[in-house]
mmCIF file of C-alpha atoms in Angstrom:
data_model
loop_
_atom_site.group_PDB
_atom_site.id
_atom_site.type_symbol
_atom_site.label_atom_id
_atom_site.label_comp_id
_atom_site.label_asym_id
_atom_site.label_seq_id
_atom_site.Cartn_x
_atom_site.Cartn_y
_atom_site.Cartn_z
ATOM 1 C CA LEU A 1 0.919 -12.970 30.149
ATOM 2 C CA GLN A 2 -0.165 -12.766 26.631
ATOM 3 C CA VAL A 3 1.217 -10.428 24.436
ATOM 4 C CA ASP A 4 -0.170 -9.453 21.288
ATOM 5 C CA LEU A 5 2.249 -8.400 18.746
ATOM 6 C CA TRP A 6 1.729 -5.909 15.927
ATOM 7 C CA GLN A 7 4.689 -7.106 14.074
ATOM 8 C CA PRO A 8 4.416 -10.703 12.077
ATOM 9 C CA SER A 9 6.732 -12.657 15.099
ATOM 10 C CA SER A 10 6.279 -14.131 18.367
ATOM 11 C CA PRO A 11 6.944 -12.953 21.478
ATOM 12 C CA PHE A 12 9.344 -15.904 21.783
ATOM 13 C CA HIS A 13 11.523 -14.329 19.108
ATOM 14 C CA ILE A 14 12.433 -11.056 20.779
ATOM 15 C CA THR A 15 15.934 -10.976 21.175
ATOM 16 C CA GLU A 16 17.823 -8.576 23.325
ATOM 17 C CA GLY A 17 18.572 -5.212 21.869
ATOM 18 C CA THR A 18 15.274 -5.606 19.658
ATOM 19 C CA VAL A 19 12.696 -3.122 19.600
ATOM 20 C CA ALA A 20 8.746 -4.815 19.442
ATOM 21 C CA ASP A 21 5.191 -2.986 19.419
ATOM 22 C CA VAL A 22 2.877 -4.793 21.555
ATOM 23 C CA ARG A 23 -0.881 -4.962 22.121
ATOM 24 C CA VAL A 24 -1.844 -5.430 25.648
ATOM 25 C CA PRO A 25 -5.383 -6.134 27.028
ATOM 26 C CA GLN A 26 -6.547 -3.493 29.403
ATOM 27 C CA ASN A 27 -7.056 -5.604 32.517
ATOM 28 C CA THR A 28 -3.592 -6.558 32.433
ATOM 29 C CA SER A 29 -1.525 -3.192 31.688
ATOM 30 C CA ARG A 30 -1.685 -2.241 35.620
ATOM 31 C CA SER A 31 0.585 -5.625 36.438
ATOM 32 C CA LEU A 32 2.363 -5.311 33.100
ATOM 33 C CA LEU A 33 4.461 -1.957 33.723
ATOM 34 C CA PRO A 34 5.774 -2.640 37.098
ATOM 35 C CA PHE A 35 6.857 -5.878 35.474
ATOM 36 C CA LEU A 36 8.826 -3.926 33.031
ATOM 37 C CA GLN A 37 10.022 -1.624 34.960
ATOM 38 C CA GLN A 38 11.291 -4.361 37.847
ATOM 39 C CA ALA A 39 12.989 -6.421 35.026
ATOM 40 C CA ASN A 40 14.371 -3.124 33.531
ATOM 41 C CA ILE A 41 12.966 -3.284 30.089
ATOM 42 C CA GLN A 42 12.602 0.317 28.586
ATOM 43 C CA TYR A 43 9.221 1.069 27.570
ATOM 44 C CA THR A 44 7.009 3.769 25.903
ATOM 45 C CA VAL A 45 3.387 3.766 25.945
ATOM 46 C CA LEU A 46 2.461 4.872 22.374
ATOM 47 C CA ILE A 47 -1.324 4.433 22.661
ATOM 48 C CA SER A 48 -3.350 4.752 25.727
ATOM 49 C CA ASP A 49 -6.433 3.657 24.684
ATOM 50 C CA LEU A 50 -5.971 1.411 21.230
ATOM 51 C CA GLN A 51 -9.958 0.188 21.443
ATOM 52 C CA GLN A 52 -10.905 3.913 21.406
ATOM 53 C CA ALA A 53 -8.423 5.062 18.546
ATOM 54 C CA ILE A 54 -9.894 2.017 16.359
ATOM 55 C CA GLU A 55 -13.397 3.275 17.203
ATOM 56 C CA ASN A 56 -12.567 6.673 15.907
ATOM 57 C CA GLN A 57 -11.544 5.533 12.617
ATOM 58 C CA THR A 58 -14.230 2.984 11.833
ATOM 59 C CA GLY A 59 -17.009 4.859 13.554
ATOM 60 C CA LEU A 60 -20.236 5.689 11.395
ATOM 61 C CA ARG A 61 -20.055 9.364 10.640
ATOM 62 C CA SER A 62 -22.505 11.189 8.306
ATOM 63 C CA HIS A 63 -19.925 13.697 7.277
ATOM 64 C CA ARG A 64 -18.794 11.339 4.831
ATOM 65 C CA ASN A 65 -20.621 12.421 1.717
ATOM 66 C CA ARG A 66 -19.962 10.312 -1.403
ATOM 67 C CA ARG A 67 -22.278 12.341 -4.023
ATOM 68 C CA SER A 68 -19.721 14.281 -5.824
ATOM 69 C CA LEU A 69 -15.821 14.784 -6.106
ATOM 70 C CA SER A 70 -16.027 17.791 -4.276
ATOM 71 C CA GLY A 71 -17.928 16.573 -1.851
ATOM 72 C CA TYR A 72 -16.441 13.453 -1.299
ATOM 73 C CA ASN A 73 -13.826 13.868 2.108
ATOM 74 C CA TYR A 74 -10.399 12.659 1.524
ATOM 75 C CA GLU A 75 -9.583 13.398 4.764
ATOM 76 C CA VAL A 76 -10.829 10.200 6.447
ATOM 77 C CA TYR A 77 -10.708 6.540 5.791
ATOM 78 C CA HIS A 78 -13.390 5.225 3.567
ATOM 79 C CA SER A 79 -14.815 1.605 3.609
ATOM 80 C CA LEU A 80 -14.550 -0.781 0.488
ATOM 81 C CA GLU A 81 -18.255 0.167 -0.175
ATOM 82 C CA GLU A 82 -17.531 3.736 -0.101
ATOM 83 C CA ILE A 83 -14.333 3.738 -2.091
ATOM 84 C CA GLU A 84 -16.301 1.295 -4.815
ATOM 85 C CA ASP A 85 -19.543 3.690 -4.872
ATOM 86 C CA TRP A 86 -16.596 6.545 -5.408
ATOM 87 C CA MET A 87 -14.896 4.852 -8.046
ATOM 88 C CA HIS A 88 -18.258 4.329 -10.226
ATOM 89 C CA TYR A 89 -19.217 7.974 -9.376
ATOM 90 C CA LEU A 90 -15.575 8.976 -11.225
ATOM 91 C CA ASN A 91 -16.542 6.611 -13.924
ATOM 92 C CA ARG A 92 -20.037 8.215 -14.758
ATOM 93 C CA THR A 93 -18.811 11.497 -14.276
ATOM 94 C CA TYR A 94 -15.293 11.913 -15.683
ATOM 95 C CA SER A 95 -15.694 9.661 -18.820
ATOM 96 C CA ASP A 96 -13.205 11.709 -20.818
ATOM 97 C CA LEU A 97 -10.320 11.232 -18.160
ATOM 98 C CA VAL A 98 -11.545 7.729 -16.210
ATOM 99 C CA HIS A 99 -12.051 4.361 -17.379
ATOM 100 C CA MET A 100 -13.332 1.797 -14.509
ATOM 101 C CA PHE A 101 -12.616 -1.797 -15.157
ATOM 102 C CA SER A 102 -11.938 -4.904 -13.222
ATOM 103 C CA VAL A 103 -9.015 -7.085 -13.725
ATOM 104 C CA GLY A 104 -10.875 -10.129 -12.044
ATOM 105 C CA LYS A 105 -12.529 -11.638 -8.890
ATOM 106 C CA SER A 106 -10.947 -11.830 -5.022
ATOM 107 C CA TYR A 107 -11.392 -14.949 -3.139
ATOM 108 C CA GLU A 108 -14.712 -14.005 -1.726
ATOM 109 C CA GLY A 109 -15.790 -12.811 -4.912
ATOM 110 C CA ARG A 110 -15.537 -9.214 -5.077
ATOM 111 C CA PRO A 111 -14.643 -7.392 -8.306
ATOM 112 C CA LEU A 112 -10.899 -6.195 -8.701
ATOM 113 C CA TYR A 113 -11.395 -2.924 -9.774
ATOM 114 C CA VAL A 114 -8.896 -0.713 -11.362
ATOM 115 C CA LEU A 115 -9.364 3.210 -12.739
ATOM 116 C CA LYS A 116 -7.491 3.728 -15.684
ATOM 117 C CA LEU A 117 -6.903 7.633 -15.655
ATOM 118 C CA GLY A 118 -5.464 9.805 -18.442
ATOM 119 C CA LYS A 119 -6.196 11.492 -21.765
ATOM 120 C CA ARG A 120 -6.939 9.573 -24.717
ATOM 121 C CA SER A 121 -4.616 11.523 -26.748
ATOM 122 C CA ARG A 122 -3.316 8.542 -29.048
ATOM 123 C CA PRO A 123 -3.990 4.918 -29.496
ATOM 124 C CA TYR A 124 -0.748 3.866 -27.606
ATOM 125 C CA LYS A 125 0.794 5.249 -24.317
ATOM 126 C CA LYS A 126 3.232 4.508 -21.609
ATOM 127 C CA ALA A 127 1.776 3.793 -18.555
ATOM 128 C CA VAL A 128 2.177 3.628 -14.808
ATOM 129 C CA TRP A 129 0.658 1.093 -12.363
ATOM 130 C CA ILE A 130 -0.286 2.240 -8.660
ATOM 131 C CA ASP A 131 -1.632 0.032 -6.245
ATOM 132 C CA CYS A 132 -2.651 0.464 -2.726
ATOM 133 C CA GLY A 133 -3.676 -1.911 -0.029
ATOM 134 C CA ILE A 134 -1.765 -5.018 -0.708
ATOM 135 C CA HIS A 135 -1.708 -5.593 3.440
ATOM 136 C CA ALA A 136 -5.094 -4.835 4.600
ATOM 137 C CA ARG A 137 -4.295 -2.818 7.797
ATOM 138 C CA GLU A 138 -2.183 -0.129 6.241
ATOM 139 C CA TRP A 139 -5.202 2.278 5.555
ATOM 140 C CA ILE A 140 -2.864 5.271 4.320
ATOM 141 C CA GLY A 141 -2.637 3.511 1.323
ATOM 142 C CA PRO A 142 -5.988 3.294 -0.080
ATOM 143 C CA ALA A 143 -6.592 6.811 1.142
ATOM 144 C CA PHE A 144 -3.555 8.038 -1.004
ATOM 145 C CA CYS A 145 -4.583 6.217 -4.354
ATOM 146 C CA GLN A 146 -7.849 8.115 -3.962
ATOM 147 C CA TRP A 147 -5.700 11.111 -3.125
ATOM 148 C CA PHE A 148 -3.837 10.962 -6.452
ATOM 149 C CA VAL A 149 -7.146 10.644 -8.339
ATOM 150 C CA LYS A 150 -8.784 13.449 -6.947
ATOM 151 C CA GLU A 151 -5.780 15.770 -7.961
ATOM 152 C CA ALA A 152 -5.276 14.615 -10.906
ATOM 153 C CA LEU A 153 -9.026 15.502 -11.503
ATOM 154 C CA GLN A 154 -8.995 18.826 -10.064
ATOM 155 C CA THR A 155 -5.605 20.226 -11.603
ATOM 156 C CA TYR A 156 -5.388 19.003 -14.573
ATOM 157 C CA GLN A 157 -6.732 21.987 -16.453
ATOM 158 C CA THR A 158 -4.303 24.403 -14.240
ATOM 159 C CA ASP A 159 -1.665 22.293 -13.507
ATOM 160 C CA PRO A 160 1.381 21.947 -16.459
ATOM 161 C CA ASP A 161 2.905 19.189 -14.896
ATOM 162 C CA MET A 162 -0.424 17.013 -14.448
ATOM 163 C CA ARG A 163 -1.597 18.065 -17.793
ATOM 164 C CA LYS A 164 1.800 16.690 -19.246
ATOM 165 C CA MET A 165 1.701 13.368 -17.340
ATOM 166 C CA LEU A 166 -1.981 12.850 -18.386
ATOM 167 C CA THR A 167 -1.541 13.631 -21.853
ATOM 168 C CA HIS A 168 1.853 11.402 -22.273
ATOM 169 C CA LEU A 169 1.211 8.716 -19.932
ATOM 170 C CA TYR A 170 -1.787 6.100 -18.818
ATOM 171 C CA PHE A 171 -1.964 5.792 -15.028
ATOM 172 C CA TYR A 172 -3.581 2.238 -13.851
ATOM 173 C CA ILE A 173 -4.669 2.773 -10.081
ATOM 174 C CA MET A 174 -5.977 0.062 -8.099
ATOM 175 C CA PRO A 175 -7.181 1.878 -4.824
ATOM 176 C CA VAL A 176 -7.546 -1.571 -3.056
ATOM 177 C CA PHE A 177 -5.550 -4.398 -3.890
ATOM 178 C CA ASN A 178 -6.723 -7.020 -0.969
ATOM 179 C CA VAL A 179 -10.468 -6.070 -1.076
ATOM 180 C CA ASP A 180 -11.552 -8.923 1.140
ATOM 181 C CA GLY A 181 -8.636 -8.360 3.307
ATOM 182 C CA TYR A 182 -9.523 -4.555 3.492
ATOM 183 C CA HIS A 183 -13.128 -5.290 4.194
ATOM 184 C CA PHE A 184 -12.301 -7.410 7.356
ATOM 185 C CA SER A 185 -9.998 -4.738 8.679
ATOM 186 C CA TRP A 186 -13.239 -2.452 8.711
ATOM 187 C CA THR A 187 -15.756 -5.274 10.039
ATOM 188 C CA ASN A 188 -13.440 -7.512 12.403
ATOM 189 C CA ASP A 189 -9.997 -7.013 13.142
ATOM 190 C CA ARG A 190 -8.576 -3.840 12.297
ATOM 191 C CA PHE A 191 -4.888 -5.144 12.153
ATOM 192 C CA TRP A 192 -5.486 -7.664 9.575
ATOM 193 C CA ARG A 193 -2.893 -7.785 6.970
ATOM 194 C CA LYS A 194 -3.593 -10.831 4.679
ATOM 195 C CA THR A 195 -6.251 -12.309 2.022
ATOM 196 C CA ARG A 196 -8.863 -13.927 3.385
ATOM 197 C CA SER A 197 -8.393 -17.540 1.669
ATOM 198 C CA LYS A 198 -9.167 -20.368 3.932
ATOM 199 C CA ASN A 199 -6.721 -22.998 4.626
ATOM 200 C CA MET A 200 -8.684 -26.284 5.742
ATOM 201 C CA ARG A 201 -5.549 -28.264 6.976
ATOM 202 C CA PHE A 202 -4.806 -25.097 9.797
ATOM 203 C CA HIS A 203 -7.738 -23.435 9.920
ATOM 204 C CA CYS A 204 -6.094 -20.159 9.584
ATOM 205 C CA TYR A 205 -7.067 -17.553 6.849
ATOM 206 C CA GLY A 206 -5.348 -15.402 4.963
ATOM 207 C CA VAL A 207 -2.164 -15.482 2.804
ATOM 208 C CA ASP A 208 0.630 -12.338 2.619
ATOM 209 C CA ALA A 209 -0.711 -11.275 -0.743
ATOM 210 C CA ASN A 210 3.037 -9.307 -0.975
ATOM 211 C CA ARG A 211 4.907 -12.910 -0.783
ATOM 212 C CA ASN A 212 2.405 -14.951 -2.941
ATOM 213 C CA TRP A 213 4.209 -13.686 -6.595
ATOM 214 C CA LYS A 214 6.738 -16.025 -8.460
ATOM 215 C CA VAL A 215 10.299 -14.252 -7.719
ATOM 216 C CA LYS A 216 12.095 -16.103 -5.552
ATOM 217 C CA TRP A 217 8.561 -17.349 -3.582
ATOM 218 C CA CYS A 218 8.536 -18.536 -0.247
ATOM 219 C CA ASP A 219 12.503 -18.074 0.165
ATOM 220 C CA GLU A 220 14.118 -15.439 2.998
ATOM 221 C CA GLY A 221 11.667 -13.281 4.698
ATOM 222 C CA ALA A 222 8.263 -15.530 4.076
ATOM 223 C CA SER A 223 6.884 -18.027 6.104
ATOM 224 C CA LEU A 224 5.654 -21.704 5.233
ATOM 225 C CA HIS A 225 3.224 -21.506 8.005
ATOM 226 C CA PRO A 226 -0.412 -20.867 7.174
ATOM 227 C CA CYS A 227 -1.098 -19.024 10.496
ATOM 228 C CA ASP A 228 2.199 -16.693 10.028
ATOM 229 C CA ASP A 229 1.218 -13.278 8.869
ATOM 230 C CA THR A 230 4.160 -14.040 6.259
ATOM 231 C CA TYR A 231 2.557 -17.039 4.853
ATOM 232 C CA CYS A 232 3.501 -17.219 1.377
ATOM 233 C CA GLY A 233 0.732 -19.621 0.160
ATOM 234 C CA PRO A 234 0.589 -23.007 -0.994
ATOM 235 C CA PHE A 235 2.174 -21.734 -4.365
ATOM 236 C CA PRO A 236 2.925 -18.719 -6.244
ATOM 237 C CA GLU A 237 -0.173 -16.750 -7.309
ATOM 238 C CA SER A 238 -2.529 -19.056 -5.240
ATOM 239 C CA GLU A 239 -4.406 -15.793 -4.379
ATOM 240 C CA PRO A 240 -6.780 -14.703 -6.787
ATOM 241 C CA GLU A 241 -5.947 -11.316 -6.608
ATOM 242 C CA VAL A 242 -2.262 -11.984 -7.069
ATOM 243 C CA LYS A 243 -3.171 -14.027 -10.025
ATOM 244 C CA ALA A 244 -5.362 -11.228 -11.782
ATOM 245 C CA VAL A 245 -2.956 -8.527 -10.896
ATOM 246 C CA ALA A 246 0.008 -10.072 -12.438
ATOM 247 C CA HIS A 247 -2.205 -11.732 -15.468
ATOM 248 C CA PHE A 248 -2.831 -7.879 -16.014
ATOM 249 C CA LEU A 249 0.723 -6.699 -15.910
ATOM 250 C CA ARG A 250 2.301 -9.389 -18.053
ATOM 251 C CA LYS A 251 -0.212 -8.203 -20.507
ATOM 252 C CA HIS A 252 0.305 -4.979 -20.504
ATOM 253 C CA ARG A 253 4.159 -4.884 -19.672
ATOM 254 C CA LYS A 254 5.520 -3.650 -22.771
ATOM 255 C CA GLN A 255 3.432 -0.674 -22.315
ATOM 256 C CA ILE A 256 3.742 -0.178 -18.141
ATOM 257 C CA LYS A 257 6.993 1.330 -17.577
ATOM 258 C CA ALA A 258 6.856 2.087 -13.706
ATOM 259 C CA TYR A 259 4.994 0.191 -10.723
ATOM 260 C CA LEU A 260 4.386 1.878 -7.869
ATOM 261 C CA SER A 261 2.812 -0.168 -4.687
ATOM 262 C CA PHE A 262 2.074 1.876 -1.793
ATOM 263 C CA HIS A 263 2.739 0.258 1.991
ATOM 264 C CA ALA A 264 2.759 1.864 5.680
ATOM 265 C CA TYR A 265 4.527 2.163 7.870
ATOM 266 C CA ALA A 266 8.486 3.197 7.974
ATOM 267 C CA GLN A 267 8.942 6.609 6.005
ATOM 268 C CA MET A 268 11.005 4.886 2.935
ATOM 269 C CA LEU A 269 11.127 4.534 -0.590
ATOM 270 C CA LEU A 270 12.135 1.429 -1.866
ATOM 271 C CA TYR A 271 13.330 -0.361 -4.824
ATOM 272 C CA PRO A 272 14.690 -3.425 -5.896
ATOM 273 C CA TYR A 273 16.026 -6.438 -5.050
ATOM 274 C CA SER A 274 13.794 -7.552 -1.587
ATOM 275 C CA TYR A 275 14.962 -10.860 -2.076
ATOM 276 C CA LYS A 276 18.809 -10.549 -2.378
ATOM 277 C CA TYR A 277 21.774 -8.073 -1.855
ATOM 278 C CA ALA A 278 22.582 -6.804 -5.111
ATOM 279 C CA THR A 279 22.498 -4.181 -7.385
ATOM 280 C CA ILE A 280 19.940 -3.858 -10.419
ATOM 281 C CA PRO A 281 21.459 -3.310 -13.890
ATOM 282 C CA ASN A 282 19.600 0.163 -14.212
ATOM 283 C CA PHE A 283 20.718 0.798 -10.767
ATOM 284 C CA ASN A 284 22.011 5.155 -11.610
ATOM 285 C CA CYS A 285 18.176 5.942 -13.285
ATOM 286 C CA VAL A 286 16.384 4.283 -10.488
ATOM 287 C CA GLU A 287 18.899 5.787 -7.751
ATOM 288 C CA SER A 288 18.967 9.028 -9.033
ATOM 289 C CA ALA A 289 14.420 9.107 -9.515
ATOM 290 C CA ALA A 290 14.544 7.721 -5.865
ATOM 291 C CA TYR A 291 16.734 10.671 -4.681
ATOM 292 C CA ASN A 292 14.908 13.120 -6.219
ATOM 293 C CA ALA A 293 11.566 12.265 -5.245
ATOM 294 C CA VAL A 294 12.572 11.749 -1.460
ATOM 295 C CA ASN A 295 13.790 15.503 -1.622
ATOM 296 C CA ALA A 296 10.492 16.687 -3.285
ATOM 297 C CA LEU A 297 8.643 14.898 -0.499
ATOM 298 C CA GLN A 298 10.539 16.421 2.243
ATOM 299 C CA SER A 299 10.076 19.719 0.518
ATOM 300 C CA ALA A 300 6.292 19.963 1.579
ATOM 301 C CA TYR A 301 6.876 19.119 5.492
ATOM 302 C CA GLY A 302 10.379 18.750 6.381
ATOM 303 C CA VAL A 303 9.695 14.870 6.499
ATOM 304 C CA ARG A 304 12.654 12.823 5.913
ATOM 305 C CA TYR A 305 12.375 9.130 3.812
ATOM 306 C CA ARG A 306 15.243 6.867 3.596
ATOM 307 C CA TYR A 307 15.542 5.641 0.146
ATOM 308 C CA GLY A 308 17.723 2.452 -1.281
ATOM 309 C CA PRO A 309 17.150 -1.215 -2.225
ATOM 310 C CA ALA A 310 14.555 -3.056 0.086
ATOM 311 C CA SER A 311 16.573 -5.766 0.922
ATOM 312 C CA SER A 312 19.251 -3.387 2.985
ATOM 313 C CA THR A 313 16.994 -0.408 3.626
ATOM 314 C CA LEU A 314 14.183 -2.151 5.446
ATOM 315 C CA TYR A 315 14.486 -6.132 5.353
ATOM 316 C CA VAL A 316 15.111 -9.390 2.946
ATOM 317 C CA SER A 317 11.694 -10.724 1.839
ATOM 318 C CA SER A 318 10.858 -13.119 -1.248
ATOM 319 C CA GLY A 319 8.065 -13.190 -3.378
ATOM 320 C CA SER A 320 7.200 -9.573 -3.511
ATOM 321 C CA SER A 321 5.420 -7.697 -5.943
ATOM 322 C CA MET A 322 7.844 -5.196 -6.728
ATOM 323 C CA ASP A 323 10.742 -7.788 -7.271
ATOM 324 C CA TRP A 324 8.076 -9.350 -9.520
ATOM 325 C CA ALA A 325 7.065 -5.997 -11.654
ATOM 326 C CA TYR A 326 11.067 -5.367 -12.299
ATOM 327 C CA LYS A 327 11.958 -9.205 -13.231
ATOM 328 C CA ASN A 328 9.026 -9.092 -15.749
ATOM 329 C CA GLY A 329 10.510 -5.960 -17.518
ATOM 330 C CA ILE A 330 9.033 -2.847 -15.647
ATOM 331 C CA PRO A 331 12.052 -0.867 -15.441
ATOM 332 C CA TYR A 332 10.868 1.464 -12.406
ATOM 333 C CA ALA A 333 9.582 -0.993 -9.613
ATOM 334 C CA PHE A 334 9.030 1.076 -6.064
ATOM 335 C CA ALA A 335 7.332 0.582 -2.982
ATOM 336 C CA PHE A 336 6.283 3.291 -0.997
ATOM 337 C CA GLU A 337 6.425 2.894 3.058
ATOM 338 C CA LEU A 338 4.275 5.788 3.707
ATOM 339 C CA ARG A 339 4.263 7.840 7.517
ATOM 340 C CA ASP A 340 4.868 6.950 10.070
ATOM 341 C CA THR A 341 7.463 5.662 11.557
ATOM 342 C CA GLY A 342 5.892 3.876 14.577
ATOM 343 C CA HIS A 343 4.347 6.000 17.004
ATOM 344 C CA PHE A 344 0.788 5.604 15.360
ATOM 345 C CA GLY A 345 1.911 2.754 13.091
ATOM 346 C CA PHE A 346 -1.022 1.348 11.060
ATOM 347 C CA LEU A 347 -3.429 3.703 13.003
ATOM 348 C CA LEU A 348 -2.264 6.842 11.291
ATOM 349 C CA PRO A 349 -4.985 9.386 12.472
ATOM 350 C CA GLU A 350 -7.268 10.997 9.909
ATOM 351 C CA THR A 351 -5.484 14.588 10.540
ATOM 352 C CA LEU A 352 -2.140 13.029 9.067
ATOM 353 C CA ILE A 353 -3.640 11.658 6.109
ATOM 354 C CA LYS A 354 -3.810 15.322 4.518
ATOM 355 C CA PRO A 355 -0.128 16.173 4.779
ATOM 356 C CA THR A 356 1.301 12.393 4.378
ATOM 357 C CA CYS A 357 -1.018 12.538 0.667
ATOM 358 C CA THR A 358 0.442 15.902 -0.166
ATOM 359 C CA GLU A 359 3.874 15.084 0.346
ATOM 360 C CA THR A 360 3.337 11.872 -1.095
ATOM 361 C CA MET A 361 2.087 13.339 -4.097
ATOM 362 C CA LEU A 362 5.056 15.476 -5.147
ATOM 363 C CA ALA A 363 7.101 12.260 -4.961
ATOM 364 C CA VAL A 364 4.975 10.269 -7.172
ATOM 365 C CA LYS A 365 4.946 13.665 -9.788
ATOM 366 C CA ASN A 366 8.441 13.744 -9.495
ATOM 367 C CA ILE A 367 9.193 9.852 -10.349
ATOM 368 C CA THR A 368 6.429 10.271 -13.175
ATOM 369 C CA LEU A 369 7.878 13.162 -14.961
ATOM 370 C CA HIS A 370 11.561 11.607 -14.253
ATOM 371 C CA LEU A 371 9.903 8.854 -16.854
ATOM 372 C CA LEU A 372 9.354 11.231 -19.358
ATOM 373 C CA LYS A 373 12.541 12.748 -19.721
ATOM 374 C CA LYS A 374 15.906 10.136 -20.837
ATOM 375 C CA CYS A 375 17.555 8.863 -18.346
ATOM 376 C CA HIS A 376 21.866 9.023 -18.912
#
């Protein structure tokens, strides 16, 4: 029996007492379940028809109106083409608050678009960087980036906090970091994680864009094998997507005070370090921001997020964007792992986009307003 694991490991590395998510071909499921029972292996069927669940999200639907901000449906997942059309529309329509630009091109030649959001109130302002979709299959990330922009534009006139944020700060928002991988997850493999660069020697595609940064590169938690999901790449910043964003962040590091990256899934708010068990110098300020953010998030629907250093809260991983941002002088660096905790996993239903984004919005506003106060 061949088992296809969702997690970046192989069935040979599953040890007793661990939990693994597996995808089972339909024609083998009848023989597998009795086998698991006989072997006294506990199991739960999370999604009975995975293919149908995928088709429910990727199917063409006429109600996806991308003509206007009010008509654009933020409660469904959008393809890369739709997201880019939406960005162009905002750039044309909200020129007083939105400026769209590209930081470079992907491996397959796609532009790497960023939205600069904020009131042009003075020449120099502090800034917050937000990226979503470093890992292609984590669709709730790009959905949140779009939601954030929508909320900012729709509530700027009525919400004093949002007005304060957009007046005193710029937001650099990258709705889809890994554009090639995201496109591939819509057209070929819904569970694709990596970029789409080609490895000629092993005939494998892609690098984990969150293991490719120049901070303890390819150490613990990353793989040297090009076919693995956590492959760190042939060298740091080998991926044009990572190189382009790193270059932009380096260029603006004096201005950017917070780095926020959105992933899925686990319901966690993580901060450095990922690559080692150690306390960051400004721990008190960052810990305080995280504590307040998860409490704000929980106030919406009662959903609890764990928070803490990534290494001890999630797992040790090297070459991550969050650690790199922190090491390069951005004092507040966070990675969100959005809903859920594993039942739907990467296939979070569209009905959960709104509650997930609503609660996450509270956390992000909380962190942002924290930046505008002096931390003691």
